[in-house]
Amino acid sequence: MAEWGEVCGDDARTDEELLAAHVEGDRDAFGILITRLQGHLWAVARRTSQSDEDAADALQDALLKAHRMADRFRADSKVSSWMHRIVVNTCLDRIRRNKARPTVPLPEFDITEIADPRDQHGDVDLTLSIGRALDTLPADQRAAIVAVDVEGYSVAEAAALLGVPVGTIKSRCARGRAKLAVSLGHLRAPAEETNS
């Protein structure tokens, strides 16, 4: 069975073959490649960005960069990993630019409390709560947590994707998880009371 992202529709070329064909002038190859990878790349952009709008803009910028830089792909990693890294770096650049141009957020009047875990909508509320907690993390910690804990990459793979040492990923994950534990502490089951 082919690995994720290896076969798309009727085109059986690998991601690497499609990128090489694009560089050689095949007008359809890059479109086929993006169609194949777009779900994964959108998920990465959304989890790394602070809003859907930022994620969409960053993903568009990242795809343009990948299109223009395709001839620089060194084939020392998978095309999907190379594009993942471009998307993450573009999202982080956008976050840094947004911090340089701070805005005043509108108050959120319609935020409801986390639902009772027995509520059938509890999973949706939990997902929203975790998403909001992730948004409070610094961009580098969020990128590391998303790569390791959400996307399922190993620490070494995340380090390669993000272009930082393994130890940096470990420390960013540890600091990010500690902050998430505080932010999401209200979700823990209450400890049983003991008589003293």
PDB file of C-alpha atoms in Angstrom, residues 14-26 29 70 73 79:
ATOM      1  CA  THR A  14       5.066  10.109  -6.403  1.00  0.00           C
ATOM      2  CA  ASP A  15       5.161  13.540  -4.788  1.00  0.00           C
ATOM      3  CA  GLU A  16       8.843  13.775  -5.690  1.00  0.00           C
ATOM      4  CA  GLU A  17       8.143  12.893  -9.341  1.00  0.00           C
ATOM      5  CA  LEU A  18       5.380  15.509  -9.506  1.00  0.00           C
ATOM      6  CA  LEU A  19       7.633  18.220  -8.075  1.00  0.00           C
ATOM      7  CA  ALA A  20      10.402  17.280 -10.522  1.00  0.00           C
ATOM      8  CA  ALA A  21       7.888  17.351 -13.397  1.00  0.00           C
ATOM      9  CA  HIS A  22       6.771  20.820 -12.264  1.00  0.00           C
ATOM     10  CA  VAL A  23      10.368  22.044 -12.296  1.00  0.00           C
ATOM     11  CA  GLU A  24      10.779  20.593 -15.809  1.00  0.00           C
ATOM     12  CA  GLY A  25       7.735  22.531 -17.025  1.00  0.00           C
ATOM     13  CA  ASP A  26       4.755  20.194 -16.563  1.00  0.00           C
ATOM     14  CA  ALA A  29       2.078  18.581 -11.911  1.00  0.00           C
ATOM     15  CA  ALA A  70      10.535  23.994  -6.276  1.00  0.00           C
ATOM     16  CA  PHE A  73      14.089  21.049  -3.254  1.00  0.00           C
ATOM     17  CA  VAL A  79       8.072  16.596  -0.473  1.00  0.00           C
TER      18      VAL A  79
END
